[in-house]
Short mmCIF file of C-alpha atoms in Angstrom, two decimals:
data_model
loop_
_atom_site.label_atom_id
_atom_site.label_comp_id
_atom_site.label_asym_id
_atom_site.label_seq_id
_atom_site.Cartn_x
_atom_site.Cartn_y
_atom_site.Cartn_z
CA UNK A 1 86.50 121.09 100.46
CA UNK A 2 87.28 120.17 96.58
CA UNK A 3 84.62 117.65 96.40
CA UNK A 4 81.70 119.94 98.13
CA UNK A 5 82.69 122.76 96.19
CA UNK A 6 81.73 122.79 92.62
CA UNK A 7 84.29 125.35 91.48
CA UNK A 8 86.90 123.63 93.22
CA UNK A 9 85.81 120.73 91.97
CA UNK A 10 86.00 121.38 88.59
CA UNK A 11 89.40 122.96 88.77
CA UNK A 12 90.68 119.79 90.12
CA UNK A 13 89.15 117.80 87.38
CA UNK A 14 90.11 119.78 84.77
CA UNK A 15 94.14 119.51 86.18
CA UNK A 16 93.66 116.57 86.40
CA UNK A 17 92.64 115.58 82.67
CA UNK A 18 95.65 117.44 81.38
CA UNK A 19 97.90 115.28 79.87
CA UNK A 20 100.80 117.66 80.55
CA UNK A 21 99.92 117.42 84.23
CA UNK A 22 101.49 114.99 87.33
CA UNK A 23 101.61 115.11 91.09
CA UNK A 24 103.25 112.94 93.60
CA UNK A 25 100.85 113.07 97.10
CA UNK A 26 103.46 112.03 99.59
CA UNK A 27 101.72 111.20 103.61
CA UNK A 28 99.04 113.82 103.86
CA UNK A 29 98.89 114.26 100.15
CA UNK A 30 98.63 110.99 99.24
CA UNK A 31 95.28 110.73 101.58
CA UNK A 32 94.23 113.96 99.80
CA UNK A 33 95.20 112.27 96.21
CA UNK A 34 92.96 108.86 97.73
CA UNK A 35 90.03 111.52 98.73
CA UNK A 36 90.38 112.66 95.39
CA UNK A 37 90.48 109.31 93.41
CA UNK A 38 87.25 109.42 91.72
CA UNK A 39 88.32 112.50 89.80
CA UNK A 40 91.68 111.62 88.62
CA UNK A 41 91.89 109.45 85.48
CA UNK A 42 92.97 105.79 86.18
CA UNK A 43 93.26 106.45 90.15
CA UNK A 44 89.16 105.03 90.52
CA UNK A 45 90.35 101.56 92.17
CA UNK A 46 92.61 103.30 94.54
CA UNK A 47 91.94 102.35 98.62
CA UNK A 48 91.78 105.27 100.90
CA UNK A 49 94.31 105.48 103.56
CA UNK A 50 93.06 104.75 106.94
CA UNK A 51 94.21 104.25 110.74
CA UNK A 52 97.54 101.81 110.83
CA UNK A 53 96.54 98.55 112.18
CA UNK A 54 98.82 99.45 115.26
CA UNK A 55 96.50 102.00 115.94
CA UNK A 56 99.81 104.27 116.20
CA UNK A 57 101.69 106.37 114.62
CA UNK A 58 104.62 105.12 112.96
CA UNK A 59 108.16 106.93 112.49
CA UNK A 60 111.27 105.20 111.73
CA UNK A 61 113.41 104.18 108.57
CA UNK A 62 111.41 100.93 106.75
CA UNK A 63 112.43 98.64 103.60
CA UNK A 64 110.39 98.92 100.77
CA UNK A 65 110.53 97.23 97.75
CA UNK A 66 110.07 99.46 94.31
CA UNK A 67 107.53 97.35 91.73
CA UNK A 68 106.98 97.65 88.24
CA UNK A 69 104.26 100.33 87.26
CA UNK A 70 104.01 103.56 85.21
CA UNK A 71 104.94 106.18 87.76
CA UNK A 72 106.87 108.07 85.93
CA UNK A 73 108.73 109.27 89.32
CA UNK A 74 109.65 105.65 89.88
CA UNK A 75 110.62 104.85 86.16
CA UNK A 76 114.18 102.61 85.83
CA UNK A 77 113.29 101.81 89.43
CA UNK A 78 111.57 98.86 89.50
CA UNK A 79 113.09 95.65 91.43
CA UNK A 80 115.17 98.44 93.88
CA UNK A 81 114.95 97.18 97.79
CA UNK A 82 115.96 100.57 99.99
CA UNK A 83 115.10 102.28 103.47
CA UNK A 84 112.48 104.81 103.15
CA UNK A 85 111.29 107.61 106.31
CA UNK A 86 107.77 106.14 107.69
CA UNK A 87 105.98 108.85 109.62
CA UNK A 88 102.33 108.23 109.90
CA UNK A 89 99.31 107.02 111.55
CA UNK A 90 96.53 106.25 109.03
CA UNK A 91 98.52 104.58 106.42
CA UNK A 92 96.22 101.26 106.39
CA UNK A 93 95.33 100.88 102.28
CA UNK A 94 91.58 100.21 103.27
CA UNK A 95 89.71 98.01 100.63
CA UNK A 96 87.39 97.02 102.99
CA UNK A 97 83.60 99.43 102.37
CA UNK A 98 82.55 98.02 105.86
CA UNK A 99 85.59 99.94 107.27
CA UNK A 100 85.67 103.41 105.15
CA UNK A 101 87.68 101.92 102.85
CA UNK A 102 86.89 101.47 98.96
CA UNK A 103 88.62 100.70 96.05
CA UNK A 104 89.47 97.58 94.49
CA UNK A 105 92.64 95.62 95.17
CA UNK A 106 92.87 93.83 91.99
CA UNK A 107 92.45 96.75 90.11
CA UNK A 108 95.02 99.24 91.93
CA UNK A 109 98.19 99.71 89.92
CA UNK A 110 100.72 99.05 93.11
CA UNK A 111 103.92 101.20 92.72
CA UNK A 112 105.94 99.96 96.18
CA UNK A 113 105.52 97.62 99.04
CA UNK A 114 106.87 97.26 102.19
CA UNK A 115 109.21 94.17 102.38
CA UNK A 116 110.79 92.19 105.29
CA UNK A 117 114.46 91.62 106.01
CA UNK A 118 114.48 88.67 103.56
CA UNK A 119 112.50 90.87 100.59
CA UNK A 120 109.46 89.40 100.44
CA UNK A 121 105.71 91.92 100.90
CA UNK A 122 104.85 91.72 104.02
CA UNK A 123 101.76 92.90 106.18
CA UNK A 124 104.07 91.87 109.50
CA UNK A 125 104.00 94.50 112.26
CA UNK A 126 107.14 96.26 112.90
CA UNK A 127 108.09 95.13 108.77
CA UNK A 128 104.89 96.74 107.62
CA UNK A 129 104.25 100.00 109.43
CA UNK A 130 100.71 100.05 108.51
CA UNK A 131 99.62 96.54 108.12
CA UNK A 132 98.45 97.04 104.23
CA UNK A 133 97.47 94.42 102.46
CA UNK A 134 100.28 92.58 100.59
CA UNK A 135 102.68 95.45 102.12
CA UNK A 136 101.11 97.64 99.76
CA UNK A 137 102.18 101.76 100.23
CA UNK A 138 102.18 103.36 96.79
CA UNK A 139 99.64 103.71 93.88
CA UNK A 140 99.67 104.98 90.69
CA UNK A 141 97.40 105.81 87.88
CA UNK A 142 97.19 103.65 84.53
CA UNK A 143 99.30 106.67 83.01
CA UNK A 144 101.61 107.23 85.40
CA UNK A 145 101.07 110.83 86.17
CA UNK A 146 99.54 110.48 89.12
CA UNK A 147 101.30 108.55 92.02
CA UNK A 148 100.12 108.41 96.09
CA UNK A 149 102.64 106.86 98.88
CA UNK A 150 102.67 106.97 102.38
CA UNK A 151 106.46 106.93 103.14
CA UNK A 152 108.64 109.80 102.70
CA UNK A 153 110.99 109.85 100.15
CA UNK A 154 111.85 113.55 100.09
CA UNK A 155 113.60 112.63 104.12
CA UNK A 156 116.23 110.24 102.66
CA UNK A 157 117.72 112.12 99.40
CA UNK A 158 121.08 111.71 100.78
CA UNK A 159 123.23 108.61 101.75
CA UNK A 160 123.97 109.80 105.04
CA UNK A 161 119.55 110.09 105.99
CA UNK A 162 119.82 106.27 105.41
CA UNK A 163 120.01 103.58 108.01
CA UNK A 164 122.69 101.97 106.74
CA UNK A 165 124.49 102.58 103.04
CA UNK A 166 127.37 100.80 101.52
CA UNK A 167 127.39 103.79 99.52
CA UNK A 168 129.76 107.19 99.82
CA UNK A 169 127.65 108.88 102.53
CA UNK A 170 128.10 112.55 101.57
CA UNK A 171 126.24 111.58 97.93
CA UNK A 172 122.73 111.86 97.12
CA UNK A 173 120.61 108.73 97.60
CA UNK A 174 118.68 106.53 95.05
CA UNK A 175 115.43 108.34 96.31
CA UNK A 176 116.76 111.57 94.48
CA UNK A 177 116.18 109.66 91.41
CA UNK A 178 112.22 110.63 91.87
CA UNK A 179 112.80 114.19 91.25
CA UNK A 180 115.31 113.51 88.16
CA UNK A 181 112.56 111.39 86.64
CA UNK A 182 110.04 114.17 87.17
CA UNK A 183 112.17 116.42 85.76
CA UNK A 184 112.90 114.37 82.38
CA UNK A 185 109.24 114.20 81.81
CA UNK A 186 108.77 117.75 81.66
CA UNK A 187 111.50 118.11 79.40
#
């Protein structure tokens, strides 16, 4: 609807273009951010999200690996390995034009991966929910306003959401550290 509609359109665009503006499109809204690429600054190369290469949809606890980029919700994160809730069934980062997809893989600012037991990005099926391309499940724009992931942070805030934690399990988790970021940067 906020591409067809012209109004709507320019709303978005003009939110967008704020520099005192961010958003963080988790599952569903980081499809709609991907719908939406071509109107948010710096988010032009980013894939859109399509059908897992399981062809099913996906819900457990996976690792992920945090990567350097200028999300400001994953600033001072960068290097972190933690479980993260996976609950989805087109989280594919599609490159490929042939297949829906777009986008350009060299070009996409990658915010997290998904990682096997030993670390390392992997694209391995049950490892990789989605089968993305170099385990890829997070974007972000060139400013860092702007950031799209498929796995759900917001369901593991606290230790005791996690798989396993060597950590006191009544205290918040790392993920919380998303919404303390946000909240720096507003000030």
């Amino acid at each position: 609807s906020i591409t067809f509609n012209p109004v709507l359109s320019d709303q978005f665009q003009a939110f967008f273009a704020r520099p005192d503006t961010f958003g963080l499109g988790v599952c569903n809204g980081c499809q709609m951010f991907a719908e939406l690429a071509q109107i948010i600054p710096g988010a032009e190369h980013w894939p859109r999200f399509t059908t897992n290469q399981s062809e099913r949809f996906e819900a457990r606890l996976s690792m992920v690996e945090i990567l350097e980029s200028p999300s400001l919700f994953l600033a001072g994160m960068a290097g972190t390995r933690l479980p993260i809730a996976v609950a989805h069934g087109e989280g594919f980062a599609n490159f490929d034009p042939a297949k829906a997809g777009r986008g350009n893989p060299q070009a996409v600012i990658q915010a997290m991966r998904f990682t096997d037991n030993f670390g390392a990005a992997t694209e391995i099926y049950p490892f990789n929910p989605n089968g993305s391309p170099g385990g890829l499940t997070a974007v972000t724009t060139q400013d860092g306003r702007f950031t799209a992931m498929m796995p759900h942070p917001e369901r593991v805030f606290r230790n005791i959401q996690m798989s396993w934690t060597s950590l006191d399990n009544s205290a918040h988790s790392p993920w919380l550290q998303l919404w303390h970021n946000a909240r720096k940067w507003v000030g």
